[in-house]
Coordinates of C-alpha atoms and ligand atoms in Angstrom, one line a residue:
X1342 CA -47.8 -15.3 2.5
X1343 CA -50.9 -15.3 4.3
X1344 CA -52.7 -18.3 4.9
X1345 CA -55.7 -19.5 2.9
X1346 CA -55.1 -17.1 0.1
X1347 CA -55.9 -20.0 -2.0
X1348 CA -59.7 -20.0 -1.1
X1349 CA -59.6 -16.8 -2.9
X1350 CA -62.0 -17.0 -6.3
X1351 CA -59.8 -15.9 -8.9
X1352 CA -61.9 -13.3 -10.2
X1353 CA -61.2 -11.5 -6.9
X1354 CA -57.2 -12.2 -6.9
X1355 CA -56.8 -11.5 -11.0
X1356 CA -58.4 -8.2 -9.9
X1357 CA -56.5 -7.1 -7.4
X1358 CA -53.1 -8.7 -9.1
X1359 CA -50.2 -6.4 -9.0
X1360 CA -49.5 -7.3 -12.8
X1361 CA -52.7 -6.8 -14.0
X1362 CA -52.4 -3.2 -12.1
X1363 CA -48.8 -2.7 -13.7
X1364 CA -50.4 -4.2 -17.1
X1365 CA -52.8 -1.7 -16.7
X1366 CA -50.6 1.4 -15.0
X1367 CA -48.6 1.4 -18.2
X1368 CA -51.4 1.4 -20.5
X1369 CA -52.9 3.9 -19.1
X1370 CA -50.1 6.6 -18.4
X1371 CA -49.1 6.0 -22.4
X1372 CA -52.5 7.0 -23.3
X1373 CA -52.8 9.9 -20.7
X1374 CA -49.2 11.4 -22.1
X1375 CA -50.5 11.6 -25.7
X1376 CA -54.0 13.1 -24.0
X1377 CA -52.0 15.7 -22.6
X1378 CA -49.7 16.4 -25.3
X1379 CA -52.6 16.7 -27.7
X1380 CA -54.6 18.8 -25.0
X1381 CA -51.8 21.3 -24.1
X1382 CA -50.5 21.7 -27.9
X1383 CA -54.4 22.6 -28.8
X1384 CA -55.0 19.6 -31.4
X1385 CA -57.8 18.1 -30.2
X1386 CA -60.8 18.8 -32.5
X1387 CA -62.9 20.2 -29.8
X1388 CA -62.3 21.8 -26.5
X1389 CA -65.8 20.6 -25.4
X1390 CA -67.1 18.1 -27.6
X1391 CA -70.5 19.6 -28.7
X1392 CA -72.7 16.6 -27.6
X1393 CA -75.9 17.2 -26.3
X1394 CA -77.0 15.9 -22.3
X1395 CA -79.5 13.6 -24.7
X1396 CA -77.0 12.6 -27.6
X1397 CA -74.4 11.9 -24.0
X1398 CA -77.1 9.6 -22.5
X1399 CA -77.4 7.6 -25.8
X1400 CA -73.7 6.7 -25.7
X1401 CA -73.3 5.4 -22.8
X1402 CA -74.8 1.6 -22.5
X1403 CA -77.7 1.4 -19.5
X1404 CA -77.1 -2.7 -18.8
X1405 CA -74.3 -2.8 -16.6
X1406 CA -72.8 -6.2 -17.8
X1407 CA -73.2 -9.7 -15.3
X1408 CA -69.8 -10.9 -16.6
X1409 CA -66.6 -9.6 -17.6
X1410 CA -66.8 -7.2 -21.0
X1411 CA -65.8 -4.0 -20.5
X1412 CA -62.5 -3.6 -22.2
X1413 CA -60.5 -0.5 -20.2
X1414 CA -58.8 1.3 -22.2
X1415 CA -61.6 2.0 -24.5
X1416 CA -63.9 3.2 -21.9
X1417 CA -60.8 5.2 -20.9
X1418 CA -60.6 6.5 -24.5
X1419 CA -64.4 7.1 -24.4
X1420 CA -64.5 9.7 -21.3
X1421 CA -61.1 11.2 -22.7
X1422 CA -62.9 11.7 -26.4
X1423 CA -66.6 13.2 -25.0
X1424 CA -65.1 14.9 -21.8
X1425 CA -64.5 19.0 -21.7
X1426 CA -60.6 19.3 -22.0
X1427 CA -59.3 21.9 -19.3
X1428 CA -55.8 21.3 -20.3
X1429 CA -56.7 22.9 -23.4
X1430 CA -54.9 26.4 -23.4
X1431 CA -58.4 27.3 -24.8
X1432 CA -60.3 26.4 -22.5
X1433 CA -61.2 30.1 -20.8
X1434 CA -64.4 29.3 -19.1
X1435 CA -65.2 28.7 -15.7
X1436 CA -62.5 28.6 -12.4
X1437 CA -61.6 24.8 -12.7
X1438 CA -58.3 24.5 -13.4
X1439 CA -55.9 22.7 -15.8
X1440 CA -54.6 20.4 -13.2
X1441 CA -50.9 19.8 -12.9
X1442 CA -50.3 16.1 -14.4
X1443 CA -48.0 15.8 -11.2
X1444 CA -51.4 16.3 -8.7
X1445 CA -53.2 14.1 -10.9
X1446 CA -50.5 11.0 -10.4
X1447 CA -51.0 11.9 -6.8
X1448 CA -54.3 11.7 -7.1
X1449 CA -54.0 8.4 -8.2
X1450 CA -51.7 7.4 -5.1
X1451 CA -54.6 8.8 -3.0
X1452 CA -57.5 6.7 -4.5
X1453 CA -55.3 3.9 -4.2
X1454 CA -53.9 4.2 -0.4
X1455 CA -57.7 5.8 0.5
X1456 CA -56.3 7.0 3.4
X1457 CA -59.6 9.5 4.5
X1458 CA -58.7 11.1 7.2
X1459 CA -61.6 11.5 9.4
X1460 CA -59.5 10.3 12.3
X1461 CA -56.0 10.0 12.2
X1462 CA -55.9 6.5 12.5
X1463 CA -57.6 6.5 8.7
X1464 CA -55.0 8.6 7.5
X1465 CA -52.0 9.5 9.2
X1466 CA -49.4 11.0 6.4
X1467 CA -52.6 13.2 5.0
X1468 CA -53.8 14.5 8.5
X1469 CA -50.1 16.0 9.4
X1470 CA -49.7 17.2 5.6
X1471 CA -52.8 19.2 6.5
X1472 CA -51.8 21.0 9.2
X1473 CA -48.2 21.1 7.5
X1474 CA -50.2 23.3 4.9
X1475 CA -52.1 25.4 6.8
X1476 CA -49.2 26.6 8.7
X1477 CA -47.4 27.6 5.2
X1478 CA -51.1 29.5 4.5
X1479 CA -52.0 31.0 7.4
X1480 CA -48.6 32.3 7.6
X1481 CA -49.1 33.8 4.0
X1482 CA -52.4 35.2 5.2
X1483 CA -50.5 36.7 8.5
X1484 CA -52.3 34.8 11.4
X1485 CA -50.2 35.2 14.4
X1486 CA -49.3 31.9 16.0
X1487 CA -52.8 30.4 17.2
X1488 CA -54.3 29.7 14.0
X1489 CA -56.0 26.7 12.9
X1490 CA -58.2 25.1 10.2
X1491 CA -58.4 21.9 7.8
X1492 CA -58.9 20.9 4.5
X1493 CA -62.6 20.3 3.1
X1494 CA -64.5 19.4 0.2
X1495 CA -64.8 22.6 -2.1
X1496 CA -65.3 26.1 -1.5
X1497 CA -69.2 25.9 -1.2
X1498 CA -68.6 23.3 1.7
X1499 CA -66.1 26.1 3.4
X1500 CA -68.0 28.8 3.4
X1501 CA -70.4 26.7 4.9
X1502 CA -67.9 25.4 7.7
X1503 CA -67.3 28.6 8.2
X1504 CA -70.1 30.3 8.9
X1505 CA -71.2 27.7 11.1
X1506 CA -68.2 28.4 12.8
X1507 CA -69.4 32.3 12.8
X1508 CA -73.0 31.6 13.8
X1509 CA -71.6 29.7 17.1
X1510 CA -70.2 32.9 17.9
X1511 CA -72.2 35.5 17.5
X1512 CA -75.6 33.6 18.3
X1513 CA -75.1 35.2 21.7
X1514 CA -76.3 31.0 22.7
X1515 CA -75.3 27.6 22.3
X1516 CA -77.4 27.5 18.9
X1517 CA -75.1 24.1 17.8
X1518 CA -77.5 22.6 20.6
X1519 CA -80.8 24.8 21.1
X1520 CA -81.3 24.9 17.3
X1521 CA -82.3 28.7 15.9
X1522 CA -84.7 30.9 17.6
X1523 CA -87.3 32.8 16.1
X1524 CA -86.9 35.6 18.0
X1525 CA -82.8 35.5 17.7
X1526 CA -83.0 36.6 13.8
X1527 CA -79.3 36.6 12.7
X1528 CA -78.3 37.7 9.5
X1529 CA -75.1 37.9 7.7
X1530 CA -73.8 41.5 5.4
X1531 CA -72.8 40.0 2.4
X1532 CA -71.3 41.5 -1.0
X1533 CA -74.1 41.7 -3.7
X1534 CA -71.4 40.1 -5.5
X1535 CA -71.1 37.1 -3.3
X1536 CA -70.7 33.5 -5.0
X1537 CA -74.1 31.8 -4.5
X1538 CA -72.7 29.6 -1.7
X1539 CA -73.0 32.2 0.8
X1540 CA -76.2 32.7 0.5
X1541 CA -77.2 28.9 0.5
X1542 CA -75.1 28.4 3.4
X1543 CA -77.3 30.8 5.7
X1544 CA -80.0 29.0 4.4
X1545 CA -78.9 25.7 5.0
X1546 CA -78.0 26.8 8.5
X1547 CA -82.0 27.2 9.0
X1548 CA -81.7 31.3 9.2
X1549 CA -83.8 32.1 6.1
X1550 CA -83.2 34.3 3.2
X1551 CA -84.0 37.1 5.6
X1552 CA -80.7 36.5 6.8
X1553 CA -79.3 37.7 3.9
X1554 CA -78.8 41.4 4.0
X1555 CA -76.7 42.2 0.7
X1556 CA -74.0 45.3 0.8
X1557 CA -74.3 47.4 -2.3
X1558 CA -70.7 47.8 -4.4
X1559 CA -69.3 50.1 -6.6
X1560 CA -69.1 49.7 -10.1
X1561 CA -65.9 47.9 -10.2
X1562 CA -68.2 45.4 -8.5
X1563 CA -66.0 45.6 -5.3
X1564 CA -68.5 45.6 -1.4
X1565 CA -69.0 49.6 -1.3
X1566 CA -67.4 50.2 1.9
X1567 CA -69.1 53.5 2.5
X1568 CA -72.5 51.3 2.1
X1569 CA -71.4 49.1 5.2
X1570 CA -72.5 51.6 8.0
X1571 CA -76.3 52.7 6.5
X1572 CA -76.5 48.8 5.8
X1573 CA -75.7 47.7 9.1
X1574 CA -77.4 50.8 10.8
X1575 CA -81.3 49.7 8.3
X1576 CA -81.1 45.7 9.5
X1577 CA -80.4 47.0 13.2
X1578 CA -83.4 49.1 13.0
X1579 CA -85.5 46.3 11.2
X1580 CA -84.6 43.7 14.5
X1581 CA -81.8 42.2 12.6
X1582 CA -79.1 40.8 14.6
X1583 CA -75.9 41.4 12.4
X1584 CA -73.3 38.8 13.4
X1585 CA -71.0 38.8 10.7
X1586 CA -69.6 40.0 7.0
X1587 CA -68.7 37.8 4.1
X1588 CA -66.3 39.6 2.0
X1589 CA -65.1 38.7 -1.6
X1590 CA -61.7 38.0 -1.8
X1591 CA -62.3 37.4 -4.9
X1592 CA -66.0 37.8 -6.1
X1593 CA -66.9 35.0 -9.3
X1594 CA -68.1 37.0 -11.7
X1595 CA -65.7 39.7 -12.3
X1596 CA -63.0 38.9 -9.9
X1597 CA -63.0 41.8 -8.1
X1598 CA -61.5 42.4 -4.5
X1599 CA -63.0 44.0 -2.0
X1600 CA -61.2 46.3 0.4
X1601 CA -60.4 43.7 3.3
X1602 CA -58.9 46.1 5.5
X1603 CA -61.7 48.4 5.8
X1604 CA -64.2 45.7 6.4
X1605 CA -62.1 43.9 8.7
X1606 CA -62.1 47.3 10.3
X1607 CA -65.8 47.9 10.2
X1608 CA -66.1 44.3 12.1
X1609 CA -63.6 45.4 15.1
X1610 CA -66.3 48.2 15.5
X1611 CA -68.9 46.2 15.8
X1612 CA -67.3 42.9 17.0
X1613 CA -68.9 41.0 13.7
X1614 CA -67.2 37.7 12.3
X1615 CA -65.2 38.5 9.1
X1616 CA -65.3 35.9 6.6
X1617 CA -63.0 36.3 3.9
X1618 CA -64.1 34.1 1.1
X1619 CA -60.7 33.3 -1.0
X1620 CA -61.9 30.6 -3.0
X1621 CA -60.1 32.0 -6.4
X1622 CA -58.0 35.2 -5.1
X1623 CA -56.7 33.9 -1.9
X1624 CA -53.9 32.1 -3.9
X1625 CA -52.5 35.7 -4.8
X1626 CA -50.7 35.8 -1.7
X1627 CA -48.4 33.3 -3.1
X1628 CA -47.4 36.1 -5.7
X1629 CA -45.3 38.8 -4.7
X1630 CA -46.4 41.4 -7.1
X1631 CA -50.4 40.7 -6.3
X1632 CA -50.5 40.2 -2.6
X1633 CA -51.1 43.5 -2.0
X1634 CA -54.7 42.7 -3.5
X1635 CA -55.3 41.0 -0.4
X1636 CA -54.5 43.8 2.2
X1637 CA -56.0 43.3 5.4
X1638 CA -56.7 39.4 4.9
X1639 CA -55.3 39.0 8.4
X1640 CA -58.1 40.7 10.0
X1641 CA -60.5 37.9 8.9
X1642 CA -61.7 35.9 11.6
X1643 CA -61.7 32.7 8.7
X1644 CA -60.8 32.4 5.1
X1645 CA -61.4 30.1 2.3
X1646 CA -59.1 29.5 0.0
X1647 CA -59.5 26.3 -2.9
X1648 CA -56.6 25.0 -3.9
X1649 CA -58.4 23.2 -7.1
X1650 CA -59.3 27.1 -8.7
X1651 CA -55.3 28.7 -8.7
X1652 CA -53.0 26.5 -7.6
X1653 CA -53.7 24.3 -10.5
X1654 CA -54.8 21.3 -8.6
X1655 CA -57.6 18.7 -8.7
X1656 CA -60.7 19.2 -7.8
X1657 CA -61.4 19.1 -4.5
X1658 CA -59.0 20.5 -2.7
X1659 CA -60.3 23.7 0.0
X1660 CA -58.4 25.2 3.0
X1661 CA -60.9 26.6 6.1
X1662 CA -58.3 28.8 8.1
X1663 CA -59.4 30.1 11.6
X1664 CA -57.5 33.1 12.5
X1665 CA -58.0 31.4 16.3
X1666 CA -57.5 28.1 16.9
X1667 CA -60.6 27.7 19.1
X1668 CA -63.1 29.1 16.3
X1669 CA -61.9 25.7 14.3
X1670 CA -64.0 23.7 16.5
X1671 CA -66.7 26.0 16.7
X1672 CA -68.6 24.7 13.4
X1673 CA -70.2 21.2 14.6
X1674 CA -69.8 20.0 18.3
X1675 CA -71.3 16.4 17.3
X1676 CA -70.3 13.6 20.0
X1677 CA -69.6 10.0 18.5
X1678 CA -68.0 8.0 20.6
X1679 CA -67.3 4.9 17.9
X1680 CA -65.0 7.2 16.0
X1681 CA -63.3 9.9 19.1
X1682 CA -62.1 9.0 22.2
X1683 CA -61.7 12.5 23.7
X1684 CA -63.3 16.4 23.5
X1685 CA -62.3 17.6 20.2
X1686 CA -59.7 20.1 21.6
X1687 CA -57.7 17.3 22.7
X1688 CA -57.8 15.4 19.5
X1689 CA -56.6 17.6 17.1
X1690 CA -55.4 14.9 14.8
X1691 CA -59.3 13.5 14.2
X1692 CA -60.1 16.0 11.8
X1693 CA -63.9 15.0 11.8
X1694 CA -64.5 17.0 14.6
X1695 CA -64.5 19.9 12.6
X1696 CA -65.3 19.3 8.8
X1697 CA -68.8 18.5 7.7
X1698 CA -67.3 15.0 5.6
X1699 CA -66.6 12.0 7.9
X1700 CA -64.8 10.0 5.0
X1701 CA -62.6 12.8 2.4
X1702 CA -60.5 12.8 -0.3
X1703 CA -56.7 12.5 0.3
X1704 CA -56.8 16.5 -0.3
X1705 CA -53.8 17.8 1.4
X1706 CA -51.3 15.3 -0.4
X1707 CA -51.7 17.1 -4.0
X1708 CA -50.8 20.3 -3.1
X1709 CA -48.0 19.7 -0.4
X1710 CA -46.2 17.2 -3.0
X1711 CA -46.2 19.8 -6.1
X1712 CA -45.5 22.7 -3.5
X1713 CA -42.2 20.3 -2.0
X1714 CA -41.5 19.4 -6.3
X1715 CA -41.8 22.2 -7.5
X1716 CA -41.3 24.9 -4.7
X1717 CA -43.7 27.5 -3.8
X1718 CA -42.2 30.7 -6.2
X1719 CA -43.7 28.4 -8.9
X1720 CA -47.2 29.0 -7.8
X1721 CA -46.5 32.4 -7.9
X1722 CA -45.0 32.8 -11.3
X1723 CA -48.6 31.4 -12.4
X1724 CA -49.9 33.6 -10.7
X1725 CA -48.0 36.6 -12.3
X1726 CA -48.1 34.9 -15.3
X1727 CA -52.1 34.6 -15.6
X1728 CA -53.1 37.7 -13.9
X1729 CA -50.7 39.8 -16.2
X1730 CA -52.2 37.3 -19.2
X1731 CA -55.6 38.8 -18.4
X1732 CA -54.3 42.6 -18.0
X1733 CA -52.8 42.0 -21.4
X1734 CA -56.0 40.8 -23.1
X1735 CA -58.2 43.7 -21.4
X1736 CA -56.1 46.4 -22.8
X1737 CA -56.6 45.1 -26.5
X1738 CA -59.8 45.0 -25.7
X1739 CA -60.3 48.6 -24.2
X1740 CA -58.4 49.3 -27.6
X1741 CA -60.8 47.4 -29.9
X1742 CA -64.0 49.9 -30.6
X1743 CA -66.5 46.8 -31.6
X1744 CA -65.8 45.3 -27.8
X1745 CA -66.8 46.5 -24.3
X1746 CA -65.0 45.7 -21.1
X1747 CA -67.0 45.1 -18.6
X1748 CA -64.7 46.5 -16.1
X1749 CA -60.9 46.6 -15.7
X1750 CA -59.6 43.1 -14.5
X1751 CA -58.4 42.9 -10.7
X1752 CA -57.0 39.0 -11.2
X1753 CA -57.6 36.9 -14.0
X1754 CA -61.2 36.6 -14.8
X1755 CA -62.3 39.2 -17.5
X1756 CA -65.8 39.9 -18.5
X1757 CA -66.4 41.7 -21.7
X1758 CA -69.2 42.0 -24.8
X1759 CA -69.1 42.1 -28.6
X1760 CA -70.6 45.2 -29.8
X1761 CA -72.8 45.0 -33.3
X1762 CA -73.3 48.0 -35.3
X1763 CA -77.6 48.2 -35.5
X1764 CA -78.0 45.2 -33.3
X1765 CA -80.7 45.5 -31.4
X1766 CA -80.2 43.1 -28.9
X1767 CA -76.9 43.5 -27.8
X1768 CA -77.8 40.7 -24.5
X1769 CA -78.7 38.6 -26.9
X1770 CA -75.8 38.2 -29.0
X1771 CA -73.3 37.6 -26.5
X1772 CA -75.1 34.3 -25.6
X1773 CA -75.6 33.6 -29.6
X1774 CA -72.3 34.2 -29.6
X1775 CA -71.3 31.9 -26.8
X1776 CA -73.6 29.3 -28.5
X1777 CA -71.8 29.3 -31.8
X1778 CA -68.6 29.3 -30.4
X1779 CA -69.2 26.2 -28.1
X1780 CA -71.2 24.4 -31.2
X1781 CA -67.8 24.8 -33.1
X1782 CA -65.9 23.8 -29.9
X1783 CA -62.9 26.0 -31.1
X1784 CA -62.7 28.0 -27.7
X1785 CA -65.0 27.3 -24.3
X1786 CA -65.7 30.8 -22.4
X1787 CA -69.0 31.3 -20.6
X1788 CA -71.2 34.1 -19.6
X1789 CA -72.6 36.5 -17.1
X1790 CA -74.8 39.3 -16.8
X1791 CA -74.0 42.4 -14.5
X1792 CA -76.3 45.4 -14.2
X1793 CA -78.4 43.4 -16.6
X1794 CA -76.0 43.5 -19.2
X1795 CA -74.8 40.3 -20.6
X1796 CA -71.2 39.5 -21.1
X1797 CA -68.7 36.8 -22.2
X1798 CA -66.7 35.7 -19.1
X1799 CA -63.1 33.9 -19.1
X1800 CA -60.9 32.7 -16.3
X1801 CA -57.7 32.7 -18.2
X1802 CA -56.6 30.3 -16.2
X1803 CA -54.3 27.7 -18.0
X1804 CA -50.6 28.4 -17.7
X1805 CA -50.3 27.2 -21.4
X1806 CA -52.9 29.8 -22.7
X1807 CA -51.2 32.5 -25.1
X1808 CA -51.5 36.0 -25.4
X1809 CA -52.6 34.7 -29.2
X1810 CA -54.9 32.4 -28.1
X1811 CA -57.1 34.8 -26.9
X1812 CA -56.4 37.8 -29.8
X1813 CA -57.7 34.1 -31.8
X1814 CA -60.8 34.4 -29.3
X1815 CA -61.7 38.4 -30.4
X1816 CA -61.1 37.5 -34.1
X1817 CA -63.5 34.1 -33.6
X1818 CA -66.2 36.4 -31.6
X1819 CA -65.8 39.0 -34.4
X1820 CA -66.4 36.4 -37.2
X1821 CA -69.2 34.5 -35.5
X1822 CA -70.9 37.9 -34.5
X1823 CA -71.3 39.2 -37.7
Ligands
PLP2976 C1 -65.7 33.2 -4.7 C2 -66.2 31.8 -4.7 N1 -66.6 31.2 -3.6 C3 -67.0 29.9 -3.5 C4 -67.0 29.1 -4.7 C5 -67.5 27.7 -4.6 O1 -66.4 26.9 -4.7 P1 -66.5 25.3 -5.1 O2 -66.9 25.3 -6.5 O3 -65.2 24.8 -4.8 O4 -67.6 24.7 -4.2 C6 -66.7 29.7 -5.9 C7 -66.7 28.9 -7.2 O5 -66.6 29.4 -8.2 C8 -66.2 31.1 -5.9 O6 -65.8 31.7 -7.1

């Protein structure tokens, strides 16, 4: 026992009591079962409870109370009742995922060890389970043996990282420390697909939307490759400086690929940074039958890849992998001598060097738990299992004459429209559609517009979700169409 425990208020002690915690632990894990047992078999009323931002603000109290009042498990039962329930097998909307309830008990062993790892000092199990992972990734992605990276806080963040990283090199000038020149004007080829990140991350990184120079694609949505030459060839001409390419890998909207080797390729020729961004698709290379959708990864000189979209963890949870080592320190260069003692190179362990967060999440433990539980052909199987889901669902589709695909799917997010006999806006009724559906809360899906064309979107990305579930969807888009 320490000493002078006693001086302790009791407030403070009762709090921090193991039996209150266990009190509490068992509580809580009781209610979360029957959440996910109600979730997962579908009977919950709503997948997202239609309240309104306004009707959400008037149920939650303003006055934070002086005293004691607040009794836990009904606030518990009040976020699990009003919250959008990804472990609902329909719930087909955006790419967050239905997190394994294994990573979500980790999670809790994380916010209670809070272990952030910006040195290794502040977390020394979660800074070697980092690296642990990376080595199982970059292997996947067929780095040789000087590869590198760390985990960060989301894809957007990554990308980010990561260009920062690409900047460094190609600046042709220490532009970490000179700050961007006028007269230097980078820019960056990106897919007109690219997730919205990309381009905010140039921005953020002070070169301008000018930086920007978007690469036409097909129309399967993939980067045109036979675009990449006039595109490169017009910004030369028009005193761009083209240091690097962000590829899709794969896009957000449709899901589509884009041809990785040829782009890594096109970047040999020109010595340009490739940046695959894997966000969603860079977990295919876990599957056997869908790594070949990846071809050429290897060439990138950095990917992203989120666990939290297809490995079915929670959110946040991104890998930034640097095909060479060195590149990894390339993002920031900041000196702070309170928290390292060396130059980053030789303090590989204080992770801080090279992300953009000083504290973090306990990201790495999640994934490299349920990888060591449940082994790694696991992740593939849900893999197979969702991207052959979605193949399923797009050929009854293509077979159903009142729907439109928007294109074939490449992994499992699909993007197709309800077609109305005399409707005159078409664009329209997809987001009525979408409206009615999410007002009766039987299904949550979202939507997109390509070639300004709207569309419903899904991720089909919940182990649990049925081939039936989503025939359900067409016959519930049918019925609230007409
Ligand atoms: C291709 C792609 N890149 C980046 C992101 C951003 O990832 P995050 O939401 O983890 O910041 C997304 C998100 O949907 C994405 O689809």
């Amino acid at each position: 026992m320490l000493k002078n425990q006693s001086k302790i208020p009791d407030s403070i002690k009762n709090a921090f009591a193991p039996d209150e915690f266990r009190a509490n632990g068992h509580k809580l894990i009781d209610i979360l079962a029957d959440y996910i047992q109600q979730a997962s078999s579908g009977s919950l009323d709503y997948v997202l409870p239609p309240v309104s931002p306004d009707e959400m603000l008037e149920l939650w109290d303003d006055k934070l109370p002086a005293e004691p009042a607040g009794n836990f498990t009904e606030i518990i039962k009040g976020v699990l009742d009003r919250s959008n329930h990804l472990l609902h097998p329909r719930y087909v909307g955006h790419q967050a995922t239905s997190p394994l309830p294994l990573a979500a008990l980790c999670s809790l062993i994380g916010a209670l060890l809070n272990n952030s790892n910006a040195i290794y000092e502040m977390g020394p199990v979660t800074t070697i389970l980092e690296k642990k992972l990376i080595g199982w990734m970059s292997g996947l992605i067929g780095y040789g043996s000087n590869t590198d990276g760390f985990f960060t806080s989301g894809g957007t963040l990554g990308n980010l990282t990561a260009l920062l990283a690409a900047r460094q090199s190609g600046a042709g000038y220490d532009i970490w420390t000179e700050g961007c020149k006028e007269s230097s004007k980078l820019a960056v080829m990106v897919s007109e697909q690219c997730h919205y990140s990309i381009k905010r991350a140039l921005q953020i990184m002070g070169l301008g939307e000018e930086a920007v120079v978007p690469v036409p694609c097909n129309e399967t949505f993939n980067l045109d490759t036979d675009k990449l030459e006039e595109t490169y060839q017009k910004a030369t001409a028009n005193g761009k400086k083209v240091i690097a390419i962000a590829a899709n890998a794969c896009s957000t909207a449709t899901g589509s690929y884009d041809d990785l080797e040829a782009i890594g390729a096109f970047c040999e020729k020109y010595g340009l940074w490739f940046h695959a961004d894997g966000a969603h698709g860079a977990s295919a290379l876990i599957s056997d039958k869908y790594r070949t959708l990846l071809k050429g990864i290897h060439m990138a000189d950095s990917v992203v890849w989120d666990t939290h979209k297809m490995m079915l963890m929670p959110a946040l949870s991104t890998a930034v992998i640097f095909k060479n080592a060195d590149s990894s320190y390339e993002s920031f260069s900041q000196k702070a001598s309170y928290l390292f003692e060396k130059d980053a190179r030789e303090e590989w362990y204080n992770l801080a060097h090279r992300t953009m967060e000083c504290t973090k999440l306990m990201m790495s433990f999640n994934a490299y738990t349920c990888l060591c539980v449940y082994g790694t052909k696991f992740f593939g199987d849900y893999i197979d299992r969702v991207y052959d889901l979605t193949k399923e669902f797009a050929q009854i589709i293509s077979q159903s004459p009142d729907f439109e695909l928007a294109v074939e799917p490449e992994c499992n997010i699909i993007c197709f429209r309800y077609l109305k006999d005399q409707c005159m806006d078409i664009n329209g009724l997809q987001f009525k559609i979408r409206k009615k559906i999410l007002s009766e809360g039987s299904f949550y899906i979202v939507q997109t517009v390509l070639k300004d064309k709207a569309y419903l979107r899904c991720t089909i990305i919940n182990p649990l979700t049925t081939i039936d579930d989503l025939k359900d969807l067409l016959d519930k888009v049918r019925e609230v169409g007409q």
